[in-house]
XYZ file of C-alpha atoms in Angstrom:
629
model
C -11.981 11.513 -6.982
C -10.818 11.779 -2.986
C -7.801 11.260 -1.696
C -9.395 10.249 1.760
C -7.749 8.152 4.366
C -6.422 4.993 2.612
C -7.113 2.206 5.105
C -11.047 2.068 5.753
C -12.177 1.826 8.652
C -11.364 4.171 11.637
C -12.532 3.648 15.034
C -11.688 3.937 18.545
C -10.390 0.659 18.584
C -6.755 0.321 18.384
C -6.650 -1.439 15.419
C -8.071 0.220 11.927
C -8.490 -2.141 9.472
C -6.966 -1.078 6.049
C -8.674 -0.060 3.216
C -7.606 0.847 -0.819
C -4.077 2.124 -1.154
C -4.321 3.079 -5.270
C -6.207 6.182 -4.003
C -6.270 10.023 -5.860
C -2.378 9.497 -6.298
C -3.085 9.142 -9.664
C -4.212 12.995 -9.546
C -1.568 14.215 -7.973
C 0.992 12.749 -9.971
C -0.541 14.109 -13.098
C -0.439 17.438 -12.102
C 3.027 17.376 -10.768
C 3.609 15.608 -13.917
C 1.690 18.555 -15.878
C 3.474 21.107 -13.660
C 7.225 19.542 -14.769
C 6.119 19.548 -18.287
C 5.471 23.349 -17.930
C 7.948 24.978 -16.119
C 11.017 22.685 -17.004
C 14.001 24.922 -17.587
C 12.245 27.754 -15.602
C 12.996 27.361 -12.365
C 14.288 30.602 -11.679
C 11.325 32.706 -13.518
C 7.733 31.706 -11.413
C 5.999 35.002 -13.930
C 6.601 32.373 -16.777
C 4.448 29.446 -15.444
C 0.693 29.178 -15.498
C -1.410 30.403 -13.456
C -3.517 28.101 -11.202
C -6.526 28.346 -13.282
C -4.711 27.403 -16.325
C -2.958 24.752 -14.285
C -6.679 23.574 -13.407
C -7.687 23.718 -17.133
C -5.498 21.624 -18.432
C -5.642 18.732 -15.208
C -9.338 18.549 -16.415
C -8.544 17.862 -19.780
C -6.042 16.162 -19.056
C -7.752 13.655 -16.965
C -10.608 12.981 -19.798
C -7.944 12.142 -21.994
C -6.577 9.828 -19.927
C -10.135 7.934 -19.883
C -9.083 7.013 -23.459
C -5.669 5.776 -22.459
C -6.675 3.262 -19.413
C -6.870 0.201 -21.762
C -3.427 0.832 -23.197
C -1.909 1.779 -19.033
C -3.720 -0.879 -17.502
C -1.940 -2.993 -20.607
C 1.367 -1.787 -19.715
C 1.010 -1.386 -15.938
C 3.820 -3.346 -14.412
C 3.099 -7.404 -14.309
C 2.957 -8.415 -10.781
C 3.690 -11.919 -10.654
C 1.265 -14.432 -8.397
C 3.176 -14.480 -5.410
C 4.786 -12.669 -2.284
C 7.813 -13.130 -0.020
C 7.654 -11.100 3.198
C 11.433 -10.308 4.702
C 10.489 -9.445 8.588
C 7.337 -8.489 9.276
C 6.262 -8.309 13.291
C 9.390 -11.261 13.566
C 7.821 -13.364 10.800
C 9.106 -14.421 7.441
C 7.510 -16.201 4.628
C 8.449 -18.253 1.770
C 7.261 -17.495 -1.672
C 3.307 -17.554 -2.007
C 1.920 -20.748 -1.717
C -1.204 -20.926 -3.768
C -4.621 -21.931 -2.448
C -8.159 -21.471 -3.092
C -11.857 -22.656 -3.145
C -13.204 -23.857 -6.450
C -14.956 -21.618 -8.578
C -18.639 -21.126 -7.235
C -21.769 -20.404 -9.183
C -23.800 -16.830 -8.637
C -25.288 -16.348 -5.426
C -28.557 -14.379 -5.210
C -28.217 -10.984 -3.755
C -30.033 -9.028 -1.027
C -33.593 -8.038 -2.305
C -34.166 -4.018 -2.661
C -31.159 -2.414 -3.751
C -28.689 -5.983 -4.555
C -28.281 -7.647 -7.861
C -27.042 -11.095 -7.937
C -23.869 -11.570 -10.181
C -21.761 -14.079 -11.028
C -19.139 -15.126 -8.634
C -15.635 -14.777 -11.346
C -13.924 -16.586 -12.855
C -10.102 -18.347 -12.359
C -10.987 -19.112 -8.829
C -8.425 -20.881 -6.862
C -4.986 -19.921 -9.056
C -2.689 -16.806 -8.856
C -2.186 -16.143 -12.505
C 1.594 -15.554 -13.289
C 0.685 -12.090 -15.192
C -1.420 -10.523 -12.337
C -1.298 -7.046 -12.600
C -2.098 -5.391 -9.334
C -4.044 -1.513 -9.410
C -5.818 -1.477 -5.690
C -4.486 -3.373 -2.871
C -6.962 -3.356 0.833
C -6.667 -4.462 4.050
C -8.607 -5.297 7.158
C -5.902 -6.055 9.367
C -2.201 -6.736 9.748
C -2.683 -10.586 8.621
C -5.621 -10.111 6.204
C -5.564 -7.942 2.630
C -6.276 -8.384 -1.143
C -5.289 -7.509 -4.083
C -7.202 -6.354 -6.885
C -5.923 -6.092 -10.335
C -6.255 -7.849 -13.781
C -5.304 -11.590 -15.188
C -5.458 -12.222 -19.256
C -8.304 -14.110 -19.900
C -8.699 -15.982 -23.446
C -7.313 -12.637 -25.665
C -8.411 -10.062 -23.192
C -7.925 -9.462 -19.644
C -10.323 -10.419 -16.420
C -10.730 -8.555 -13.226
C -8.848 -11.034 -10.608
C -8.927 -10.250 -6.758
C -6.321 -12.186 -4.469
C -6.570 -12.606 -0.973
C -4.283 -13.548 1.851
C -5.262 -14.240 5.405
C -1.991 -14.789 6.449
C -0.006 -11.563 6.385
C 1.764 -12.651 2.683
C 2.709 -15.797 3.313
C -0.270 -17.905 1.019
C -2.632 -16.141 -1.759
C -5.495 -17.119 -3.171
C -7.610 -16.023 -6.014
C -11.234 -15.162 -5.158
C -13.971 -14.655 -7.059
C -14.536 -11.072 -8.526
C -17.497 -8.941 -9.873
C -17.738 -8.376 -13.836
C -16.266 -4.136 -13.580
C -13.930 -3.741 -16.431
C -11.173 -2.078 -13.961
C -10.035 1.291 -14.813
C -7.448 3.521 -13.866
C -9.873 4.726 -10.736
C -10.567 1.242 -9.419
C -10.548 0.735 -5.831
C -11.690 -2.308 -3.483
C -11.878 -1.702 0.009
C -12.180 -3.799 3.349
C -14.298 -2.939 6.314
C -13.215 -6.239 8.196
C -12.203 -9.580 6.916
C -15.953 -10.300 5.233
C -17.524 -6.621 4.030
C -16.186 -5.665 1.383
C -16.382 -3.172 -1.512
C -15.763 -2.575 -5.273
C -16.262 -0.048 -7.477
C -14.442 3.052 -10.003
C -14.152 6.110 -8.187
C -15.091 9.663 -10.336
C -13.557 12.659 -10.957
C -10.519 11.015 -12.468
C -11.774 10.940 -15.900
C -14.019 8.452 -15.765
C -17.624 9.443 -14.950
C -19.765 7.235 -16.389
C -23.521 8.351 -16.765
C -25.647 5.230 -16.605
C -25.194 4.517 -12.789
C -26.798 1.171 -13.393
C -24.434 -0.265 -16.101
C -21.723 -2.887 -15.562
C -18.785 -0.072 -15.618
C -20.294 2.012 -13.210
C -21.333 -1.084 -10.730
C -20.904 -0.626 -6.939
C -20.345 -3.838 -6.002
C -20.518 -5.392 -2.394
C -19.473 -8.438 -0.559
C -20.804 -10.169 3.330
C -18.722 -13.457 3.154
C -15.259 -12.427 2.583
C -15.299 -12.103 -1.345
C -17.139 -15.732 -2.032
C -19.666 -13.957 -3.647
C -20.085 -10.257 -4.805
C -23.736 -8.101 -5.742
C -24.456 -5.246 -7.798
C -25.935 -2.350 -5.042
C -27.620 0.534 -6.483
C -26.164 3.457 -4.363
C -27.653 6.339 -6.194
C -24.994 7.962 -8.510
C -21.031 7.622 -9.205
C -18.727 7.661 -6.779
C -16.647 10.521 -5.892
C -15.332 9.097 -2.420
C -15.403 6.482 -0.161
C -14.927 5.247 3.826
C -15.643 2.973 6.510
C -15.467 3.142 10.136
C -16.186 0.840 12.583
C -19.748 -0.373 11.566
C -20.596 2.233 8.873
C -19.771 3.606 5.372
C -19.623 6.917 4.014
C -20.035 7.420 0.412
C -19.697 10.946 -1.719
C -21.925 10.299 -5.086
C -22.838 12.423 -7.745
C -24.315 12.020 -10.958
C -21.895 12.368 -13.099
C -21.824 12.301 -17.551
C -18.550 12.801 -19.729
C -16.729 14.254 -16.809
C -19.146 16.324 -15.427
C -21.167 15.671 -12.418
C -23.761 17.299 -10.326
C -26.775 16.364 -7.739
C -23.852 15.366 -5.026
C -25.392 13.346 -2.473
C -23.978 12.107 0.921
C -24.527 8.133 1.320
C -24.035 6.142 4.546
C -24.653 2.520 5.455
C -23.973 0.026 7.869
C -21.346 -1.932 6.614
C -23.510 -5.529 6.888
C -25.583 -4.005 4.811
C -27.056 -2.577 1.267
C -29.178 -0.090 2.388
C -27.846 3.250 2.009
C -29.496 6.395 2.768
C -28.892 10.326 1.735
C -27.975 12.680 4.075
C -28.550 16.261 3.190
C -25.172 18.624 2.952
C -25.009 21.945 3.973
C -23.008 23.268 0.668
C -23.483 22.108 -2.824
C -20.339 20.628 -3.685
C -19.195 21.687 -7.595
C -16.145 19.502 -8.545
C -15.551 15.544 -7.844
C -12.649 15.197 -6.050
C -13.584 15.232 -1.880
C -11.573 13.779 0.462
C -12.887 11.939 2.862
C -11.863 10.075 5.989
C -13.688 8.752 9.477
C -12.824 7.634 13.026
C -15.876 6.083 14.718
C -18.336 8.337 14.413
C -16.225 11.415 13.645
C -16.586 12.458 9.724
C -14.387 14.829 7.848
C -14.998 15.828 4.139
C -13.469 18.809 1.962
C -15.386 19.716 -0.819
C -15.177 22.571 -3.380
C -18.124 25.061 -3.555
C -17.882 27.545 -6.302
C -14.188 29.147 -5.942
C -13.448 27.958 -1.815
C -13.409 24.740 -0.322
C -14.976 24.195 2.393
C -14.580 21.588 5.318
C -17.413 19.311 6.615
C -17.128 18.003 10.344
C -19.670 15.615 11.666
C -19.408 13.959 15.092
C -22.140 11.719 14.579
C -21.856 9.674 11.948
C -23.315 11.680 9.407
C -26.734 13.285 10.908
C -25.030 16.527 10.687
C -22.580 18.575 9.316
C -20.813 21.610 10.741
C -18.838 23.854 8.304
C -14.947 24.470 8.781
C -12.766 26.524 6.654
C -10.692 24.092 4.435
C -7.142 23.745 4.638
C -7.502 22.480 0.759
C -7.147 24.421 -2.710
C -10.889 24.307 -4.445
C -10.727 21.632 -7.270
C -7.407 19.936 -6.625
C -8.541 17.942 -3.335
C -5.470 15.932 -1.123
C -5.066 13.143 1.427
C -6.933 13.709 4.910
C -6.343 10.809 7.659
C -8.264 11.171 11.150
C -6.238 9.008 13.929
C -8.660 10.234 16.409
C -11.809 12.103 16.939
C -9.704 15.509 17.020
C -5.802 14.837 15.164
C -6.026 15.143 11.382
C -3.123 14.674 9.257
C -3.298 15.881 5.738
C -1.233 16.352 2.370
C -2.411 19.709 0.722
C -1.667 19.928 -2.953
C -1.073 23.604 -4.062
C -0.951 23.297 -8.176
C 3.214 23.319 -8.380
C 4.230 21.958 -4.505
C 1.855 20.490 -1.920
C 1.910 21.589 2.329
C 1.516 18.579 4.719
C -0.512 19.847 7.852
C -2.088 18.600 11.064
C -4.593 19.264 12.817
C -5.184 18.843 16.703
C -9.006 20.579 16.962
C -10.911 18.311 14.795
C -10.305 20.300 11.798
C -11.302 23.837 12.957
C -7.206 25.061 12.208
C -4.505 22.786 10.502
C -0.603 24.064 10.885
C 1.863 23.261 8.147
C 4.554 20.668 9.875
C 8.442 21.480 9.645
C 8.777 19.690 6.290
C 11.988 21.938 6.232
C 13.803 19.145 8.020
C 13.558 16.876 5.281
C 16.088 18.570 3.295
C 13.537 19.801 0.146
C 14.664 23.574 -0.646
C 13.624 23.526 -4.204
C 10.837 26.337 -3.717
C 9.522 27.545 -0.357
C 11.205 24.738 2.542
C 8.020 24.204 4.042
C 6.631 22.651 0.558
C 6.400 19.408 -0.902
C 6.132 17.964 -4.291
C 2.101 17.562 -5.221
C 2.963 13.737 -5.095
C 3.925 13.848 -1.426
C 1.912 11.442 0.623
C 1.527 11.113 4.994
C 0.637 7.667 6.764
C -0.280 8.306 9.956
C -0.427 5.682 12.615
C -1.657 7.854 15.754
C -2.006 11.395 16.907
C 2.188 11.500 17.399
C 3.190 9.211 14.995
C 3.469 9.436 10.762
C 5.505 8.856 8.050
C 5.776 11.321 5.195
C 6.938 10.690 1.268
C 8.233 14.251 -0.198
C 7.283 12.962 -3.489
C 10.408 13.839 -5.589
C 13.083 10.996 -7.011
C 15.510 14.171 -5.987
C 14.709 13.277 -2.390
C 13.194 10.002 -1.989
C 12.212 7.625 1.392
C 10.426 7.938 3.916
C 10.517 11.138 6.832
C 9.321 9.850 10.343
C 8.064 11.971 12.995
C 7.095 10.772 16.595
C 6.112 14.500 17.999
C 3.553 15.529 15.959
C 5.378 16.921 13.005
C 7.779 19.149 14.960
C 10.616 17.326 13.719
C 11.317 14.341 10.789
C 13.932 12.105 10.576
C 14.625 9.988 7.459
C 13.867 6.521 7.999
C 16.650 4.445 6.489
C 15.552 1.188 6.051
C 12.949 2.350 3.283
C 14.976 3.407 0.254
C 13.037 3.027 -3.268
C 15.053 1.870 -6.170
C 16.555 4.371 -8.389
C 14.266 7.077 -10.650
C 11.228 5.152 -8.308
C 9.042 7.109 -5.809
C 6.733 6.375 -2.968
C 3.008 5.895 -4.238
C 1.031 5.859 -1.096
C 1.259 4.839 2.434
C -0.773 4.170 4.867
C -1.347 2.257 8.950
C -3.929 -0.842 9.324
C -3.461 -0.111 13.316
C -0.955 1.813 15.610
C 2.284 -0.061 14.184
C 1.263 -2.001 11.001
C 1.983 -0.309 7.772
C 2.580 -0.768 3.899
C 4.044 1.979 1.400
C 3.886 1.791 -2.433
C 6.281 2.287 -4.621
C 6.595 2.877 -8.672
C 7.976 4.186 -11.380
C 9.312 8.058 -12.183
C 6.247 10.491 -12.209
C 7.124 10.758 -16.502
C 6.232 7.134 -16.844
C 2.417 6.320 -17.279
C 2.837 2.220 -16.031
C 2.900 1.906 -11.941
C 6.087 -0.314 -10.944
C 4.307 -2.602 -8.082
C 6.442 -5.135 -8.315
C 7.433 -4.797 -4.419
C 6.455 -3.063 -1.466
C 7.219 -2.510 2.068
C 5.394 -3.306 5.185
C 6.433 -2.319 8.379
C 5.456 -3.298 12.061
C 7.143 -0.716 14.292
C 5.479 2.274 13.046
C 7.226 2.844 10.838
C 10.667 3.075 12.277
C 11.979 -0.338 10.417
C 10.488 -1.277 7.272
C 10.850 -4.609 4.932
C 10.752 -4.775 1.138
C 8.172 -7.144 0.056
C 9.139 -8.774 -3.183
C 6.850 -10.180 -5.907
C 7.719 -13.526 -7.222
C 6.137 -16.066 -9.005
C 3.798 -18.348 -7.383
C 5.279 -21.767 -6.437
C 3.352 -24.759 -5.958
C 2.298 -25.376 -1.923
C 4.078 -27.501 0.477
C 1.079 -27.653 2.604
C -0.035 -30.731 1.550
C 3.193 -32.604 1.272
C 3.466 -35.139 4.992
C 5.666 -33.123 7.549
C 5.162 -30.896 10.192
C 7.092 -27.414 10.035
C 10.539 -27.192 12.051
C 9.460 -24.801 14.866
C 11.638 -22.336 16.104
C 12.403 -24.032 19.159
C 13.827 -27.558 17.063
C 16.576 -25.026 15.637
C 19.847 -23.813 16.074
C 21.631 -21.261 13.912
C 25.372 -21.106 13.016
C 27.436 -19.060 10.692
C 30.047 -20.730 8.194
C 33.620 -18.823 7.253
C 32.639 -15.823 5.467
C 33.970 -16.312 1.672
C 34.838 -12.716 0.487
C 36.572 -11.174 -3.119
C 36.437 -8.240 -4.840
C 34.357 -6.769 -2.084
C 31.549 -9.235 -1.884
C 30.854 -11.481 0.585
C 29.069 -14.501 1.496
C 28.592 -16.368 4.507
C 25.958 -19.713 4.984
C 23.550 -19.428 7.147
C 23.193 -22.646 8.984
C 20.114 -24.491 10.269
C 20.617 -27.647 12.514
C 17.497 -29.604 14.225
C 18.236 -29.962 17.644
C 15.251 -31.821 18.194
C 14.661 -36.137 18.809
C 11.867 -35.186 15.815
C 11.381 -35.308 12.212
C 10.401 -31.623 11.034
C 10.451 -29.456 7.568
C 11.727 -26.280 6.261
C 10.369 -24.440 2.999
C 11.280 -21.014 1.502
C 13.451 -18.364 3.215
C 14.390 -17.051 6.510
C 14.113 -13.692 7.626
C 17.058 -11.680 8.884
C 18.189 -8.167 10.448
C 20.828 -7.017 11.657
C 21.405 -6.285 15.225
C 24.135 -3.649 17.256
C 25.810 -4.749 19.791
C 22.695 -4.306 22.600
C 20.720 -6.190 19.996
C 18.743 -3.310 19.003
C 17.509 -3.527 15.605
C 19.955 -2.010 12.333
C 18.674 -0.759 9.314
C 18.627 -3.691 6.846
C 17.399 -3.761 3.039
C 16.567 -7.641 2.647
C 16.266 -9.621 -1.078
C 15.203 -12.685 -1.710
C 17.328 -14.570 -4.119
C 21.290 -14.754 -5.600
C 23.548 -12.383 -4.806
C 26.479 -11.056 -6.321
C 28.612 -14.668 -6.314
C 25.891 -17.235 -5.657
C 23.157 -18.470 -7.262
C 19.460 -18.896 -6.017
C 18.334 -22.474 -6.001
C 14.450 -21.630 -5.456
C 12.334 -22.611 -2.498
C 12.275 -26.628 -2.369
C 10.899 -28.727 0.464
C 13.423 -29.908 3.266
C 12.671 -32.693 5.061
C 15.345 -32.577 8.428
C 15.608 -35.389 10.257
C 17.062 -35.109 14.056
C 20.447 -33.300 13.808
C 20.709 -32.921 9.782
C 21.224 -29.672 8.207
C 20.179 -26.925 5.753
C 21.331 -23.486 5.115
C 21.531 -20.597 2.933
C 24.173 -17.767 1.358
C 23.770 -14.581 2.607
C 25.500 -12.248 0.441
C 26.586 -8.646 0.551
C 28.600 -5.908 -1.053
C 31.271 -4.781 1.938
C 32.186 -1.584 -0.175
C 30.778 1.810 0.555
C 28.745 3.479 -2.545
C 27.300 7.158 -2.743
C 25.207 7.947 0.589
C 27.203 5.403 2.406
C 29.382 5.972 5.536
C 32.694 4.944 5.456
C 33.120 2.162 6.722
C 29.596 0.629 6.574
C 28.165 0.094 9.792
C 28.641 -3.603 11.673
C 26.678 -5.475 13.102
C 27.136 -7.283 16.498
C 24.166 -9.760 16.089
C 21.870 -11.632 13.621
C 18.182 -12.088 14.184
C 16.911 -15.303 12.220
C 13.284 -15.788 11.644
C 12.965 -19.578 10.273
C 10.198 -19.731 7.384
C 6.818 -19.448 8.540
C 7.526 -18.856 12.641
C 6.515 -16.111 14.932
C 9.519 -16.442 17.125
C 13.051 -15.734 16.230
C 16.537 -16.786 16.612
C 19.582 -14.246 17.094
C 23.051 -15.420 17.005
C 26.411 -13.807 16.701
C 27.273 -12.305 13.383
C 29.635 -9.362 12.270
C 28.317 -8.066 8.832
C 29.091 -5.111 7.068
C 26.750 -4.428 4.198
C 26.966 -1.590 1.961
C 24.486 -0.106 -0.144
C 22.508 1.232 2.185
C 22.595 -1.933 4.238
C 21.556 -4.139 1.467
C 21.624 -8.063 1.921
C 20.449 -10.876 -0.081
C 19.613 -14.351 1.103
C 18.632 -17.295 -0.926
C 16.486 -20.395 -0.401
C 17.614 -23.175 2.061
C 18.700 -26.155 0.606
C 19.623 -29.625 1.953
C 22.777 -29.895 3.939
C 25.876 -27.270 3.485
C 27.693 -26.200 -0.039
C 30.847 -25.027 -1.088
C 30.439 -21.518 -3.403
C-alpha cells in the first residue's frame, strides 16, 4: 500500500482538491509499533535489535495477520458520532451537524465496457449515531466525505457522509456494497468524481479482482450513484490531478502480488489504460503523488528502490534514485512540478526530506529543531507525517506521544517552530495531515501507537496554513433548524457584550452576549466561534470546546428566535491557573473575535481572558436571554 500525497488532485491551480487522509499510516504505525515491542528496555544497546531484514519479516507477517483482525478493529474502532461542530475555520463557525439528505435511490446503470451497475446503498438521508469513520476525502475547503461503517440489522453497512458546507450540515449518501477493511480509502477528484476501493499491500490482497471485496468502485454525480470498474488488478496506490488518475495495480493472492501495471484515466471517465514501467516493481507498497501533469512514484525493485519521474502525465517514465528504503515505502507530496516533500521511514526512525529538482536529490530538513534527540536529531519516529501546503510552507507530526503537535516551517524546512494551537490530547498522536489548497488543512488524530482502535472522534482544520488550527469535535447529530420559519441573524443585526466574569477556585466564566440591533426579526442556532486576540488584534493561540465547562452546564443547541433588541448568550469558561507547559502567568488577551453561528464575517470586542491549559476555552450553546451561574 502507498503512502502517496493524501489530498488527490494536484495541479497548477491554486487550489488542490483533497483526497483520502486514512492513507499507509496504518503501516507505519505497525512497524514503529513492532519496533517498540522489540527494543523496549534497550535503548542504549542498537547490536541487540533486529536487523532490517528481520524487521521486514516480521511487518509482512505481521500485516497478514492483521487481515484476520479487521472485523474485530473495525468493531472497536472509535464510534464517531453523526455530527460535526467546526470552532473557526476561515472566520466561520458552525453549530452541531444538521442532518440532510436525498431519499434513498434505486441502482443506476453503469457506463458500458468496463462499469457495472450497483445498487445505490442503503440508509440514505440519516447520519447514524454509531458512524464509525476509517477514510475521510476532500475536494475543496467547503466540500469532503466521510467514509466509514453504520450497524445495519446485526452487522455493519458501509455508510459515506458528505458535507458541502465546510462541517456545518452532513448527509448520508449512498455507498457501494465493499465490506470496508482496514485499507479502505475513498477519494475526491472534484465535488462529483469520485473513488472507492481497498488499497493492497496492507494485508489484504485479494485474488479475484472481480469480486465484491476487491471492487474499484467509481462515481460522476457526486456519490448519487456508484459502479463497479474493472481496472485490471488490486490496488497498490492511487492519485488524481487535475483531469486524470494514476493508479499502481498488481495482481495480487494471499499477500503476494505480481504483474504490476501502471493505470491512468481521465477522471470523467472508466476507461483506464496501462502504461508500460521501466522497472518491475517487487513489493506493494509505492507511493505515489501528482501535480498536473508531473508524476512521482517510488517503487521497490529487487533490494533498491527506485524513483519514477514523469512530466507528462504518464507517457513516460525517467528513473531517479529513491530517497526511500526498498519494501517499507513513505509519504511523498508534490506542491509543484519540481518541490517534493516526503516522510522516509527507516525500520526504527523515519527522515523527512525535500526536494527542490523534481526528485533528482532530496535533503533531510533540520528536524533537529523540533526537540526529538532520542536517536540521531535529524530522525523521526516511523509514524511521523508532513502536510505540505506549497513549495515554502508544511507542517510536520514527529510521531511520538513523547513529543507531540504540530512543527511549522515557512522556509523550506530550514527551520520549525511548534505550532501551539494544535495540541492532541494526552497518550494521542497525529495520524495524518494534509492541504486541500495553499491555506486549507485538516490533521488526524488517535489513539497511542499500542492501541489497535483509531480515536477519530475530533480533528483539526486549519485555514492559515497551518499557523492557527481549530479542533473539530464530533457530536451527535441534532435535528435541522433549516426548515423551522426564520431567517438567520446576520452578522451585521449583532452586537456583542461581555457580562462580569464569575471566577472561584481558579475557573472562570464570563457570558457572552448577543443583542439584535436590527428593526428585524432574525434567529440564532448552535455555537459561536471565538479566538483570542493581543492587543493589535492579531490572532492568539486558542484551544476551543464545544460544551460545559468546569462550573456550567451545556444546555445543547436549541433554536432562538430574537426579536429586535432581545438577547441570547453563552458561558465561556476557562481554567485561569497555569498547568505543566504553561507560562506563568497565562498569556491575556486584549480582544475577542466572535463568529455568530453560521456567518462568514466576524465580530471582535474587548475582552481580557487568561486561559490556561494551553489556552484552552470552552463555550456552550446560546440560549434565550441572560442567566445567572
Amino acid at each position: 500500500m502507498s503512502h502517496s500525497e493524501p489530498w488527490g488532485p494536484r495541479s497548477p491551480l491554486p487550489a488542490r482538491p483533497l483526497a483520502s487522509c486514512c492513507e499507509t499510516q496504518n503501516r507505519r504505525t505497525a512497524m514503529a509499533d513492532l519496533r517498540r515491542s522489540l527494543t523496549e528496555g534497550l535503548p542504549g544497546n542498537p547490536s541487540l535489535r533486529p536487523s532490517i531484514d528481520e524487521l521486514r519479516s516480521r511487518i509482512r507477517k505481521r500485516h497478514k495477520r492483521r487481515v484476520r483482525r479487521v472485523g474485530i478493529s473495525l468493531g472497536i474502532l472509535a464510534a464517531m458520532a453523526g455530527g460535526i461542530g467546526i470552532a473557526t475555520h476561515d472566520g466561520r463557525q458552525s453549530t452541531r451537524v444538521r442532518v440532510i439528505g436525498p431519499p434513498p435511490t434505486a441502482s443506476t446503470p453503469g457506463p458500458e465496457g468496463t462499469a457495472t451497475s450497483t445498487a445505490s446503498g442503503s440508509g440514505v438521508g440519516q447520519v447514524p449515531s454509531d458512524f464509525a469513520p476509517i477514510s475521510f476525502a476532500a475536494a475543496s475547503s467547503d466540500t469532503f466525505w466521510l467514509l466509514g461503517t453504520a450497524r445495519c440489522g446485526d452487522g455493519s453497512c458501509t455508510a459515506i457522509m458528505r458535507t458541502t458546507d465546510g462541517g456545518r450540515s452532513f448527509e448520508r449518501i449512498p455507498s457501494p456494497p465493499l465490506p470496508l477493511r482496514a485499507s479502505s480509502e475513498v477519494r475526491l477528484a472534484n465535488s462529483r468524481d469520485g473513488y472507492l476501493f481497498s488499497e493492497s499491500g496492507v494485508g489484504y490482497s485479494p485474488s479475484d479482482t472481480g469480486s465484491p471485496e476487491s471492487g474499484f468502485y467509481v462515481t460522476h454525480d457526486g456519490g448519487t450513484s456508484w459502479h463497479q470498474v474493472t481496472i485490471g488488478g488490486s490496488v497498490i496506490a492511487f492519485a488524481t490531478a487535475g483531469s486524470e488518475a494514476y493508479a499502481v495495480v498488481a495482481t495480487c493472492t494471499s499477500g503476494d502480488c505480481s504483474r504490476y501495471r501502471f493505470e491512468r484515466s481521465l477522471v470523467t471517465q472508466d476507461t483506464w489504460s496501462d502504461v508500460p514501467l521501466p522497472v518491475t516493481p517487487s513489493h506493494p507498497i509505492a507511493p505515489l503523488t501528482a501535480y498536473g501533469k508531473h508524476v512521482w512514484l517510488s517503487v521497490s525493485s529487487g533490494t533498491r528502490a527506485v524513483l519514477l519521474s514523469s512530466q507528462n502525465g504518464g507517457d513516460s517514465f525517467a528513473t531517479l534514485d529513491s530517497p526511500f528504503t526498498p519494501d517499507l515505502g513513505g509519504k511523498l507530496v508534490a506542491t509543484s512540478s519540481t518541490v517534493l516533500w516526503a516522510v522516509v521511514p527507516t525500520g526504527l526512525k523515519s527522515h523527512a526530506m525535500r526536494s527542490t529538482d523534481g526528485g533528482a536529490s532530496f535533503k533531510t530538513l533540520a528536524a533537529r529543531s523540533l526537540g526529538n534527540t532520542y536517536y540521531a536529531p535529524e530522525m523521526l519516529e516511523n509514524s511521523a507525517d508532513v502536510g505540505a501546503a506549497s513549495d515554502s510552507t508544511a507542517v510536520l507530526s514527529i510521531g511520538s506521544a513523547v513529543y507531540p503537535g504540530l512543527y511549522r516551517t515557512t522556509d523550506g524546512g530550514a527551520s520549525f517552530t511548534k505550532e501551539p494551537t494544535l495540541q492532541p490530547d494526552q497518550g494521542t498522536s497525529l495520524k495524518w495531515i494534509g492541504f486541500t489548497d495553499r491555506t486549507h488543512g485538516a490533521a488526524l488524530e488517535y489513539t497511542s501507537a499500542s492501541s489497535p482502535a483509531l480515536s477519530l472522534d475530533h480533528f483539526w482544520l486549519t485555514s492559515d496554513a497551518g499557523a492557527t488550527w481549530a479542533r473539530v469535535t464530533i457530536n451527535s447529530a441534532v435535528p435541522s433548524p433549516a426548515a423551522v420559519a426564520g431567517p438567520r441573524c446576520t452578522t451585521t443585526q449583532l452586537s456583542a457584550s461581555l457580562g462580569p466574569p464569575d471566577a472561584g477556585a481558579g475557573h472562570v466564566a464570563v457570558q457572552l452576549i448577543l443583542k439584535n440591533t436590527s428593526a428585524r426579526t432574525c434567529t440564532l442556532y448552535g455555537y459561536v466561534g471565538l479566538r483570542l486576540l493581543d492587543a493589535n488584534r492579531r490572532p492568539m493561540a486558542t484551544r476551543l470546546f464545544r460544551g460545559p465547562g468546569m462550573s456550567v452546564t451545556d444546555p445543547g443547541p436549541t433554536l432562538i428566535v430574537l426579536l429586535p433588541d432581545q438577547l441570547a448568550s453563552a458561558w465561556i469558561t476557562f481554567n485561569e491557573i497555569p498547568v505543566d507547559g504553561d507560562p506563568s502567568p497565562c498569556p491575556v488577551s486584549a480582544y475577542l473575535q466572535i463568529t455568530p453561528p453560521d456567518q462568514p464575517d466576524v465580530l471582535v470586542i474587548e475582552g481580557r481572558l487568561n486561559p490556561c491549559g494551553r489556552a484552552s476555552v470552552a463555550v456552550t450553546a446560546l440560549a434565550p436571554g441572560t442567566a445567572v451561574r
